[in-house]
Coordinates of C-alpha atoms in Angstrom, one line a residue:
Chain A
M1 CA 19.7 -11.1 -36.0
H2 CA 16.8 -12.8 -34.3
N3 CA 19.0 -15.2 -32.4
K4 CA 20.9 -12.4 -30.7
T5 CA 20.0 -11.3 -27.1
I6 CA 19.0 -7.8 -26.3
A7 CA 22.5 -7.2 -24.9
E8 CA 24.0 -8.3 -28.2
L9 CA 21.5 -6.3 -30.3
S10 CA 22.3 -3.3 -28.2
R11 CA 26.0 -3.5 -29.0
G12 CA 25.2 -4.2 -32.7
L13 CA 23.1 -1.0 -32.9
R14 CA 25.6 1.2 -31.2
E15 CA 28.5 -0.2 -33.3
G16 CA 26.5 0.4 -36.5
D17 CA 26.4 -3.3 -37.5
F18 CA 22.7 -2.8 -38.4
S19 CA 20.1 -0.1 -37.9
S20 CA 17.0 -0.2 -35.7
E21 CA 14.9 0.0 -38.9
E22 CA 16.7 -3.1 -40.4
L23 CA 16.2 -4.9 -37.1
T24 CA 12.6 -3.9 -36.9
R25 CA 11.9 -4.9 -40.5
H26 CA 13.6 -8.3 -39.8
F27 CA 11.3 -9.1 -36.9
L28 CA 8.2 -7.7 -38.7
E29 CA 9.0 -10.0 -41.6
R30 CA 9.4 -13.0 -39.2
I31 CA 6.0 -12.2 -37.5
N32 CA 4.3 -11.9 -40.9
R33 CA 5.8 -15.2 -42.2
L34 CA 5.7 -17.3 -39.0
D35 CA 3.0 -16.2 -36.7
N36 CA 0.2 -17.8 -38.7
S37 CA 1.1 -21.1 -37.1
L38 CA 1.3 -19.6 -33.6
N39 CA -1.3 -16.8 -33.3
S40 CA 0.9 -15.1 -30.7
F41 CA 0.1 -11.5 -31.9
I42 CA -3.4 -9.9 -31.8
T43 CA -2.1 -6.6 -33.4
V44 CA 1.1 -6.0 -35.4
S45 CA 1.8 -2.2 -35.2
E46 CA 4.0 -2.0 -38.3
E47 CA 3.6 1.7 -39.0
L48 CA 4.3 2.7 -35.4
A49 CA 7.2 0.3 -35.1
L50 CA 8.9 1.7 -38.2
A51 CA 8.4 5.3 -37.1
Q52 CA 9.9 4.5 -33.6
A53 CA 12.8 2.7 -35.3
K54 CA 13.6 5.7 -37.5
Q55 CA 13.5 7.9 -34.5
A56 CA 15.8 5.5 -32.7
D57 CA 18.2 5.5 -35.6
A58 CA 18.3 9.3 -35.5
Q59 CA 19.0 9.2 -31.8
I60 CA 21.8 6.7 -32.3
A61 CA 23.3 8.8 -35.1
A62 CA 23.2 11.8 -32.7
G63 CA 24.9 9.8 -30.0
E64 CA 21.9 10.0 -27.6
V65 CA 21.7 6.3 -26.8
G66 CA 20.6 4.3 -23.9
A67 CA 21.1 0.6 -23.7
L68 CA 17.6 -0.1 -25.1
T69 CA 17.5 2.5 -27.9
G70 CA 16.2 0.9 -31.1
I71 CA 15.4 -2.5 -29.4
P72 CA 12.2 -4.0 -30.7
L73 CA 9.7 -5.6 -28.3
A74 CA 6.1 -6.6 -28.0
Q75 CA 3.5 -5.6 -25.4
K76 CA 1.0 -7.9 -23.9
D77 CA -2.4 -6.7 -25.0
I78 CA -3.3 -5.9 -21.4
F79 CA -1.1 -2.8 -21.4
C80 CA -2.9 0.3 -22.7
T81 CA -1.2 1.7 -25.8
D82 CA -2.2 5.2 -26.9
G83 CA -3.8 5.0 -30.4
V84 CA -3.4 1.2 -30.7
K85 CA -6.1 -1.4 -30.1
T86 CA -5.9 -2.8 -26.5
S87 CA -8.2 -5.8 -26.4
C88 CA -7.2 -7.7 -23.2
G89 CA -8.0 -10.8 -25.3
S90 CA -11.7 -10.0 -25.0
K91 CA -14.7 -9.3 -27.3
M92 CA -15.5 -6.6 -24.7
L93 CA -12.6 -4.5 -25.8
D94 CA -12.3 -5.6 -29.4
N95 CA -13.2 -2.0 -30.5
F96 CA -11.1 -0.3 -27.7
I97 CA -8.4 2.0 -28.9
A98 CA -6.7 3.1 -25.7
P99 CA -6.6 6.9 -25.2
Y100 CA -3.4 6.8 -23.1
N101 CA -0.3 4.8 -22.4
A102 CA 0.3 2.5 -19.5
T103 CA 3.2 3.7 -17.4
S104 CA 5.2 0.6 -18.4
V105 CA 4.6 1.5 -22.1
E106 CA 5.6 5.1 -21.4
Q107 CA 8.8 4.0 -19.7
L108 CA 9.8 1.6 -22.5
N109 CA 9.0 4.2 -25.2
A110 CA 11.1 6.8 -23.3
A111 CA 14.0 4.3 -23.3
G112 CA 13.8 4.2 -27.1
T113 CA 12.3 0.8 -27.6
V114 CA 10.3 -0.1 -30.7
M115 CA 6.8 -1.7 -30.3
L116 CA 6.3 -4.5 -32.8
G117 CA 2.7 -5.2 -31.7
K118 CA 0.4 -6.5 -29.0
T119 CA 0.5 -10.2 -27.9
N120 CA -2.3 -12.6 -27.5
M121 CA -3.4 -13.6 -24.0
D122 CA -6.1 -15.3 -22.0
E123 CA -9.2 -13.1 -21.8
F124 CA -8.6 -10.5 -19.1
A125 CA -5.6 -12.6 -18.1
M126 CA -7.8 -15.4 -16.7
G127 CA -6.4 -18.7 -17.8
S128 CA -3.4 -20.9 -17.8
S129 CA -3.4 -22.1 -21.4
N130 CA -4.2 -19.0 -23.6
E131 CA -7.3 -20.9 -24.8
T132 CA -9.7 -18.4 -23.3
S133 CA -8.7 -15.6 -25.7
F134 CA -11.4 -14.2 -27.9
Y135 CA -8.8 -14.2 -30.7
G136 CA -8.2 -18.0 -30.5
A137 CA -5.6 -20.1 -28.7
V138 CA -1.9 -19.5 -29.1
K139 CA 0.2 -22.6 -30.1
N140 CA 3.4 -23.6 -28.4
P141 CA 6.3 -23.2 -30.8
W142 CA 7.9 -26.4 -29.5
N143 CA 4.9 -28.4 -30.5
T144 CA 1.9 -26.7 -32.0
D145 CA -0.5 -29.3 -30.7
T146 CA 0.2 -28.0 -27.2
V147 CA -0.6 -24.9 -25.3
P148 CA 2.0 -22.1 -24.5
G149 CA 0.6 -21.6 -21.0
G150 CA -1.1 -18.5 -19.9
S151 CA -2.1 -15.9 -19.4
S152 CA 0.9 -14.3 -21.1
G153 CA 1.0 -17.1 -23.7
G154 CA 1.4 -14.9 -26.7
S155 CA 4.4 -13.2 -25.1
A156 CA 6.1 -16.4 -24.2
A157 CA 5.4 -18.1 -27.6
A158 CA 6.6 -15.0 -29.5
V159 CA 9.9 -14.8 -27.5
A160 CA 10.5 -18.6 -27.9
A161 CA 9.9 -18.4 -31.6
R162 CA 12.3 -15.5 -32.0
L163 CA 9.5 -13.2 -33.3
T164 CA 10.7 -10.6 -30.8
P165 CA 13.7 -10.4 -28.4
C166 CA 11.4 -9.4 -25.5
A167 CA 7.7 -9.2 -24.6
T168 CA 6.0 -7.8 -21.5
G169 CA 3.7 -9.9 -19.4
T170 CA 1.6 -9.7 -16.3
D171 CA 1.5 -12.3 -13.5
T172 CA -1.5 -12.6 -11.1
G173 CA -1.1 -16.3 -10.3
G174 CA 1.7 -17.4 -12.5
S175 CA 0.9 -15.7 -15.8
I176 CA 4.5 -14.8 -16.6
R177 CA 6.3 -17.7 -15.0
Q178 CA 4.1 -20.6 -16.2
P179 CA 4.1 -19.7 -19.9
A180 CA 7.8 -18.9 -19.7
A181 CA 8.3 -22.4 -18.3
L182 CA 6.1 -24.1 -21.0
C183 CA 7.8 -22.2 -23.8
G184 CA 11.4 -22.4 -22.6
V185 CA 12.0 -18.7 -22.0
T186 CA 13.0 -16.5 -19.0
G187 CA 10.2 -14.8 -17.2
L188 CA 10.3 -12.5 -14.2
K189 CA 7.5 -11.4 -11.9
P190 CA 8.7 -8.6 -9.7
T191 CA 7.8 -7.8 -6.1
Y192 CA 4.2 -6.5 -5.8
G193 CA 4.4 -2.7 -6.2
R194 CA 7.8 -2.7 -8.0
V195 CA 6.3 -2.2 -11.5
S196 CA 3.5 0.3 -12.0
R197 CA 0.0 -1.1 -12.6
Y198 CA -1.2 2.2 -14.1
G199 CA -2.8 1.4 -17.5
M200 CA -2.4 -2.3 -17.0
I201 CA -6.0 -3.5 -17.3
A202 CA -6.8 -4.7 -13.8
F203 CA -7.7 -8.4 -13.0
A204 CA -7.0 -8.8 -9.3
S205 CA -5.4 -5.6 -8.0
S206 CA -3.7 -7.0 -4.9
L207 CA -1.9 -9.7 -7.0
D208 CA -1.3 -8.2 -10.5
Q209 CA 2.3 -7.4 -11.4
G210 CA 3.9 -6.7 -14.7
G211 CA 7.3 -7.9 -15.8
P212 CA 9.5 -9.0 -18.8
L213 CA 9.7 -12.3 -20.8
T214 CA 13.1 -12.6 -22.5
R215 CA 15.6 -15.2 -23.6
T216 CA 18.1 -14.5 -20.9
A217 CA 18.3 -13.2 -17.4
E218 CA 20.7 -10.5 -18.5
D219 CA 18.0 -9.2 -20.9
A220 CA 15.4 -9.4 -18.2
A221 CA 17.6 -7.3 -16.0
M222 CA 17.9 -4.6 -18.7
I223 CA 14.1 -4.5 -19.3
L224 CA 13.2 -4.5 -15.6
G225 CA 15.5 -1.6 -15.0
V226 CA 13.2 0.5 -17.2
M227 CA 9.9 -0.9 -16.0
A228 CA 10.6 -0.7 -12.3
G229 CA 10.1 2.4 -10.2
F230 CA 7.7 4.5 -8.2
D231 CA 4.6 5.8 -10.0
E232 CA 2.2 8.1 -8.1
R233 CA -0.6 7.1 -10.5
D234 CA -0.5 3.6 -9.0
S235 CA -1.9 3.7 -5.4
T236 CA 0.1 0.6 -4.4
S237 CA 3.4 1.5 -6.1
I238 CA 6.3 1.3 -3.7
D239 CA 8.8 4.2 -3.4
T240 CA 12.0 2.2 -3.2
P241 CA 15.1 3.1 -5.2
V242 CA 15.7 1.0 -8.4
P243 CA 19.1 -0.7 -8.4
D244 CA 21.1 -1.4 -11.5
Y245 CA 19.9 -4.9 -12.1
T246 CA 22.8 -5.7 -14.4
A247 CA 25.5 -4.7 -11.9
G248 CA 25.5 -7.9 -9.8
L249 CA 24.7 -10.5 -12.5
N250 CA 28.1 -12.2 -12.2
D251 CA 28.3 -12.2 -8.4
D252 CA 29.7 -15.4 -7.1
L253 CA 27.2 -18.0 -5.8
N254 CA 29.5 -19.7 -3.4
G255 CA 27.7 -20.1 -0.1
L256 CA 24.3 -19.2 -1.6
K257 CA 21.6 -20.9 0.5
I258 CA 18.9 -22.5 -1.7
G259 CA 15.7 -23.7 0.0
L260 CA 13.9 -26.6 -1.5
P261 CA 10.3 -26.8 -0.1
K262 CA 9.3 -30.4 0.2
E263 CA 5.7 -29.5 -0.8
Y264 CA 7.0 -28.5 -4.3
F265 CA 8.3 -32.0 -5.0
G266 CA 5.4 -34.2 -3.9
E267 CA 2.5 -35.9 -5.6
G268 CA 1.3 -34.4 -8.9
L269 CA 4.8 -33.4 -10.1
D270 CA 5.7 -34.9 -13.5
S271 CA 8.8 -37.1 -12.9
G272 CA 10.6 -35.7 -16.0
I273 CA 10.1 -32.1 -14.7
G274 CA 11.3 -33.2 -11.2
D275 CA 14.4 -34.7 -12.8
A276 CA 15.1 -31.6 -14.8
V277 CA 14.7 -29.4 -11.7
H278 CA 17.0 -31.7 -9.6
A279 CA 19.6 -31.6 -12.4
A280 CA 19.5 -27.8 -12.4
I281 CA 19.9 -27.7 -8.6
D282 CA 23.0 -30.0 -9.0
E283 CA 24.5 -27.3 -11.2
Y284 CA 24.0 -24.8 -8.4
K285 CA 25.7 -27.2 -6.0
K286 CA 28.7 -27.3 -8.3
M287 CA 28.8 -23.5 -8.1
G288 CA 29.1 -23.7 -4.3
A289 CA 25.5 -23.3 -3.3
E290 CA 24.2 -25.0 -0.2
I291 CA 20.9 -26.8 -0.3
V292 CA 18.6 -26.5 2.6
D293 CA 15.4 -28.6 3.0
I294 CA 12.5 -26.4 4.0
S295 CA 8.8 -26.6 4.4
L296 CA 6.0 -24.2 3.3
P297 CA 3.3 -26.1 5.2
N298 CA 0.3 -24.1 3.9
T299 CA 1.2 -24.5 0.2
H300 CA -1.9 -26.7 -0.3
L301 CA -4.1 -23.8 0.7
A302 CA -2.8 -21.4 -1.9
V303 CA -5.0 -22.4 -4.8
P304 CA -8.2 -22.5 -2.6
A305 CA -7.4 -19.0 -1.2
Y306 CA -6.5 -17.6 -4.6
Y307 CA -9.8 -18.7 -6.1
V308 CA -11.6 -16.5 -3.6
V309 CA -9.2 -13.4 -3.6
A310 CA -8.7 -13.3 -7.4
P311 CA -12.4 -13.8 -8.4
A312 CA -13.6 -11.3 -5.7
E313 CA -11.2 -8.6 -7.0
C314 CA -12.0 -9.5 -10.6
S315 CA -15.7 -9.3 -10.0
S316 CA -15.2 -5.8 -8.6
N317 CA -12.7 -4.6 -11.2
L318 CA -14.7 -5.9 -14.2
S319 CA -17.9 -4.1 -13.1
R320 CA -16.5 -1.1 -15.0
F321 CA -17.4 -2.9 -18.3
D322 CA -21.0 -1.7 -18.4
G323 CA -21.4 -0.7 -22.1
V324 CA -21.6 3.0 -21.2
R325 CA -18.2 4.7 -21.6
F326 CA -16.1 2.3 -23.7
G327 CA -16.1 -1.3 -25.0
Y328 CA -18.9 -3.4 -26.3
R329 CA -22.6 -2.5 -26.1
C330 CA -25.4 -4.9 -27.0
E331 CA -27.9 -4.1 -29.8
D332 CA -31.2 -2.5 -28.9
P333 CA -31.2 -2.6 -25.1
K334 CA -34.8 -2.4 -23.8
D335 CA -33.7 -0.7 -20.6
L336 CA -30.6 0.1 -18.6
E337 CA -30.5 -3.2 -16.8
D338 CA -30.9 -5.1 -20.0
M339 CA -28.1 -3.1 -21.5
Y340 CA -25.7 -4.0 -18.6
K341 CA -26.6 -7.6 -18.5
R342 CA -26.6 -8.3 -22.2
S343 CA -23.5 -6.2 -23.0
R344 CA -21.6 -8.2 -20.3
G345 CA -23.2 -11.5 -21.2
E346 CA -22.5 -11.2 -24.9
A347 CA -19.0 -9.9 -24.6
F348 CA -17.4 -11.9 -21.8
G349 CA -16.3 -15.5 -22.3
A350 CA -17.1 -18.5 -20.1
E351 CA -14.0 -18.4 -17.8
V352 CA -14.4 -14.6 -17.2
K353 CA -18.1 -15.2 -16.4
R354 CA -17.3 -18.1 -14.0
R355 CA -14.8 -15.9 -12.1
I356 CA -17.2 -12.9 -11.9
L357 CA -19.9 -15.2 -10.6
I358 CA -17.7 -16.8 -8.0
G359 CA -16.4 -13.4 -6.9
A360 CA -19.9 -11.9 -6.7
Y361 CA -21.0 -14.8 -4.6
A362 CA -18.0 -14.7 -2.3
L363 CA -18.6 -11.0 -1.6
S364 CA -22.4 -11.2 -1.4
S365 CA -24.2 -10.5 1.9
G366 CA -23.8 -13.3 4.4
Y367 CA -20.8 -15.0 2.7
Y368 CA -18.1 -12.4 3.1
D369 CA -16.7 -13.9 6.4
A370 CA -16.7 -17.5 5.2
Y371 CA -15.0 -16.7 1.9
Y372 CA -13.2 -13.4 1.5
L373 CA -12.2 -12.8 5.1
K374 CA -11.2 -16.5 5.5
A375 CA -9.1 -16.3 2.3
Q376 CA -7.3 -13.2 3.6
K377 CA -6.4 -15.0 6.8
V378 CA -5.1 -18.0 4.8
R379 CA -3.1 -15.5 2.8
R380 CA -1.4 -14.3 5.9
L381 CA -0.5 -17.9 6.8
I382 CA 1.0 -18.5 3.3
S383 CA 2.9 -15.3 3.5
A384 CA 4.2 -16.2 7.0
D385 CA 5.6 -19.5 5.7
F386 CA 7.8 -17.6 3.2
K387 CA 8.8 -15.1 5.8
Q388 CA 10.1 -17.9 8.1
A389 CA 11.8 -19.7 5.2
F390 CA 13.7 -16.6 4.2
E391 CA 15.2 -16.4 7.7
S392 CA 17.4 -19.4 6.8
V393 CA 17.7 -19.3 3.0
D394 CA 18.6 -16.7 0.3
V395 CA 16.3 -18.1 -2.5
I396 CA 13.8 -20.8 -2.8
M397 CA 13.8 -23.2 -5.8
G398 CA 11.4 -25.7 -7.3
P399 CA 9.5 -26.4 -10.5
T400 CA 7.5 -23.6 -12.1
S401 CA 4.8 -25.9 -13.5
P402 CA 3.9 -29.5 -12.4
T403 CA 4.0 -30.7 -16.1
P404 CA 5.4 -29.7 -19.4
A405 CA 3.0 -28.1 -21.9
F406 CA -0.3 -30.0 -22.2
G407 CA -2.4 -30.6 -25.3
L408 CA -4.7 -27.9 -26.7
G409 CA -8.2 -28.6 -25.4
E410 CA -7.0 -31.2 -22.9
K411 CA -8.0 -29.2 -19.8
A412 CA -10.3 -26.6 -21.4
D413 CA -13.5 -28.1 -20.1
D414 CA -12.4 -28.7 -16.6
P415 CA -11.7 -25.5 -14.7
I416 CA -10.4 -27.2 -11.6
T417 CA -7.7 -29.3 -13.4
M418 CA -6.7 -26.1 -15.2
Y419 CA -6.4 -24.2 -11.9
L420 CA -4.1 -26.8 -10.5
S421 CA -1.5 -26.1 -13.2
D422 CA -0.6 -23.0 -11.2
I423 CA -0.1 -24.9 -8.0
Y424 CA 3.6 -23.8 -7.5
T425 CA 3.2 -20.2 -8.7
I426 CA 0.1 -18.9 -7.0
A427 CA 1.5 -18.7 -3.4
V428 CA 4.2 -16.2 -4.6
N429 CA 1.5 -13.8 -5.7
L430 CA -0.5 -14.2 -2.5
A431 CA 2.7 -13.3 -0.6
G432 CA 3.7 -10.5 -3.1
L433 CA 7.2 -11.9 -3.6
P434 CA 9.4 -11.8 -6.7
G435 CA 9.7 -15.0 -8.7
M436 CA 11.4 -16.1 -11.9
S437 CA 11.2 -19.0 -14.3
I438 CA 14.2 -20.0 -16.4
P439 CA 14.7 -22.9 -18.8
A440 CA 16.0 -25.9 -16.7
G441 CA 16.1 -28.6 -19.4
F442 CA 13.7 -30.6 -21.6
V443 CA 11.3 -33.5 -21.1
N444 CA 10.6 -35.3 -24.4
N445 CA 11.7 -32.2 -26.3
M446 CA 9.4 -29.9 -24.4
P447 CA 10.8 -27.2 -22.0
A448 CA 10.9 -27.6 -18.2
G449 CA 11.1 -24.5 -16.0
L450 CA 13.0 -23.9 -12.8
Q451 CA 11.3 -21.5 -10.5
I452 CA 13.4 -19.2 -8.3
I453 CA 11.6 -17.3 -5.6
G454 CA 13.3 -14.4 -3.7
N455 CA 12.6 -12.2 -0.7
Y456 CA 10.9 -8.8 -1.2
F457 CA 12.7 -6.5 -3.6
E458 CA 15.5 -9.0 -4.2
E459 CA 15.0 -9.1 -8.0
A460 CA 18.8 -8.4 -8.4
K461 CA 19.6 -11.6 -6.5
L462 CA 17.2 -13.6 -8.6
L463 CA 18.7 -12.3 -11.8
N464 CA 22.2 -13.0 -10.5
V465 CA 21.2 -16.6 -9.6
A466 CA 19.5 -17.1 -13.0
H467 CA 22.3 -15.5 -15.0
K468 CA 25.0 -17.7 -13.4
F469 CA 23.0 -20.8 -14.4
Q470 CA 22.7 -19.5 -18.0
Q471 CA 26.5 -19.0 -18.1
I472 CA 27.1 -22.8 -17.6
T473 CA 24.0 -24.2 -19.4
D474 CA 22.5 -23.8 -22.9
H475 CA 18.9 -24.7 -22.4
H476 CA 17.9 -21.1 -22.9
Q477 CA 19.7 -21.0 -26.3
R478 CA 17.8 -23.9 -27.9
T479 CA 15.4 -22.8 -30.6
P480 CA 12.2 -24.7 -31.5
A481 CA 12.3 -26.4 -34.9
G482 CA 11.1 -24.2 -37.8
F483 CA 12.0 -21.0 -36.0
E484 CA 15.8 -21.1 -36.2
Chain B
M1 CA -21.2 -26.3 -1.2
S2 CA -23.6 -27.0 -4.0
L3 CA -25.2 -24.2 -6.0
D4 CA -28.5 -24.8 -7.9
K5 CA -30.1 -23.2 -10.9
H6 CA -31.8 -20.6 -8.7
D7 CA -28.5 -19.6 -6.9
V8 CA -26.8 -19.1 -10.3
E9 CA -29.6 -16.9 -11.6
K10 CA -29.5 -14.8 -8.4
I11 CA -25.7 -14.3 -8.5
A12 CA -25.8 -13.6 -12.2
H13 CA -28.4 -10.9 -11.5
L14 CA -26.1 -9.4 -8.7
A15 CA -23.3 -9.3 -11.2
R16 CA -25.5 -7.9 -14.0
L17 CA -24.5 -10.7 -16.2
A18 CA -26.9 -12.4 -18.7
I19 CA -26.4 -16.1 -18.8
N20 CA -28.1 -18.3 -21.4
E21 CA -30.8 -20.5 -19.9
E22 CA -29.3 -23.6 -21.4
D23 CA -25.9 -22.8 -19.8
V24 CA -27.1 -22.4 -16.3
P25 CA -26.8 -26.1 -15.3
T26 CA -23.1 -26.1 -16.4
Y27 CA -22.4 -22.9 -14.5
A28 CA -24.1 -24.4 -11.4
Q29 CA -21.9 -27.5 -11.7
N30 CA -18.6 -25.5 -12.4
L31 CA -19.2 -23.0 -9.6
S32 CA -20.1 -25.8 -7.1
S33 CA -16.8 -27.6 -7.9
I34 CA -14.9 -24.3 -7.5
L35 CA -16.5 -23.8 -4.1
D36 CA -15.6 -27.3 -3.1
L37 CA -12.0 -26.5 -3.9
V38 CA -12.2 -23.2 -2.1
E39 CA -13.6 -24.8 1.0
Q40 CA -10.4 -26.7 1.6
M41 CA -9.4 -23.5 3.4
N42 CA -11.6 -24.7 6.2
S43 CA -9.1 -27.4 7.1
V44 CA -7.0 -24.8 8.9
N45 CA -8.0 -22.8 12.0
T46 CA -7.6 -19.0 11.4
D47 CA -9.3 -17.7 14.5
D48 CA -6.3 -15.6 15.7
V49 CA -4.9 -14.7 12.3
E50 CA -4.9 -11.1 11.1
P51 CA -6.4 -10.9 7.6
M52 CA -4.0 -9.8 4.9
A53 CA -5.4 -7.4 2.3
H54 CA -2.2 -6.5 0.6
P55 CA 1.2 -8.2 0.3
T56 CA 3.2 -5.4 1.8
D57 CA 0.6 -4.1 4.2
A58 CA 1.2 -0.6 2.8
V59 CA -1.2 2.2 3.8
Q60 CA -3.1 4.4 1.3
R61 CA -1.0 7.4 0.3
L62 CA -2.7 10.7 0.4
R63 CA -2.0 13.8 -1.7
E64 CA -3.3 17.4 -1.8
D65 CA -6.8 17.6 -3.3
E66 CA -5.9 19.6 -6.4
V67 CA -6.8 19.4 -10.1
R68 CA -4.0 17.6 -12.0
E69 CA -5.6 16.1 -15.0
T70 CA -6.6 18.2 -18.0
N71 CA -10.0 17.9 -19.5
Q72 CA -10.0 15.3 -22.3
R73 CA -13.7 14.8 -22.7
E74 CA -13.7 14.6 -26.5
R75 CA -10.8 12.2 -26.6
F76 CA -12.4 9.9 -24.1
Q77 CA -15.9 10.1 -25.6
K78 CA -14.6 9.2 -29.0
I79 CA -14.4 5.6 -27.8
A80 CA -17.8 5.5 -26.2
P81 CA -20.7 3.5 -27.7
Q82 CA -23.1 6.4 -27.8
V83 CA -22.7 10.1 -26.9
E84 CA -24.6 13.3 -27.7
N85 CA -23.7 16.9 -26.9
G86 CA -20.8 15.7 -24.7
L87 CA -23.0 13.3 -22.7
Y88 CA -23.0 9.6 -22.5
L89 CA -26.3 8.1 -23.7
V90 CA -28.0 5.2 -22.1
P91 CA -31.6 3.8 -22.4
R92 CA -34.2 5.9 -20.7
V93 CA -34.1 5.5 -16.9
I94 CA -36.8 7.9 -15.7
E95 CA -40.2 7.8 -17.4

């Protein structure tokens, strides 16, 4: 059952081939048996999952079924789940039982899905390797000596290892797409404002966006259809109708204009990844797509601008963790300031501290213009590059990550090298555009990701483009050894 | 841009973040290299560029100022480190 897609499982449930309870027990058994080697889950919510599955079975028996009724999935541990520990990968929230559900969780519950548990992640979503988690690193199922990527590393590893048909993720600078690429799964970061941020623990509020990690584009379309939509509780949610993302999956790609930015194929790109991406683009040519060489000239400024905007917003957002209302409080504080400083100092890890410090510095008196304002101006330039490109192309393609999965510990001591692993994904967040990563092939048996970037609110187009590729290739169907 | 030990201590105080004495030199080094990366932004002139605060340049929505949430004090205080009589407790602030 674990090798079936959500679309296939949905048919099986409705036709009575198996019950949601059987399906749920099957995945819980796999998690219990196989996740020791991966560490992809922080919490397994077995009791809740079985209760939700029984409820789904009753709904199916009564004929009240939606496409996702009874489908098991996992939530990234950044989404607040009522009554279930929501740690955000941090010691700060190790004792935090969320008192409410994130909107995405509410929507997926209402659609009848079953929550298997909460997936591991970089602490407060700050990282590209899942090594900054308080709960330990996640291992890549394709080679457990390598990282799964981050920050949604637990979600990507769990989907790749068939421990769940789907997991949610969040993407601030590549945190859905890069782990999807490194683990060989399909990941979609929607347009900024498409999916509600309510109850999704904030990292950088002008960049954060939730979305699905699945095996196929068709499955991503089904999940996005539930997660997308206006939410008045998110002040930057956008009130635009949600289309049926599955309707156009099979649309013909003849005449599709694909832009290839020369900046995404230069120095620093692993040659194996480059070959896999070019081979994928050749498949699109066979489907009648037209390739257009384009330039996004400010690409090299994306990582520098991001490491002002994201830390500045993080430093502001994470000021809420003060040891007063929830989360960790240090022992025997001698006064209020000591309580703030030691609670934060003892409960945040090194990467979170670095980003808080950089952010506090960039926003401090006398430095605002040189850093934050400058970064916002550079952000405008990066966004304008995309705007111009989309005047002549339908989608943009390139690699998701410059290299396949790297070794555990290989970049952990060097923040700058780690930051550069998001070189192709960060600009998309700065511009607020939707982006996907799909399996493009393999380099020495490790997955390579193809990134597809679309214009604002063109998720349906991305899903169509991704689905057509998955109809003529089988990279997305390969399973890591030991998880068949 | 190079930050020294004193700078790190000052920023850590602004952020109300305790940093172990022995870790300060490493933070100074890491933060300086991040600032070097960030300063690549200066290679482009942005004098006439409008700053971009949000991807879609949306404006803040307004709504009627009315009570919508129900009082859930007990539920929310159950997860607090220390409460008494419905109040959050912190170390003494006023002598």
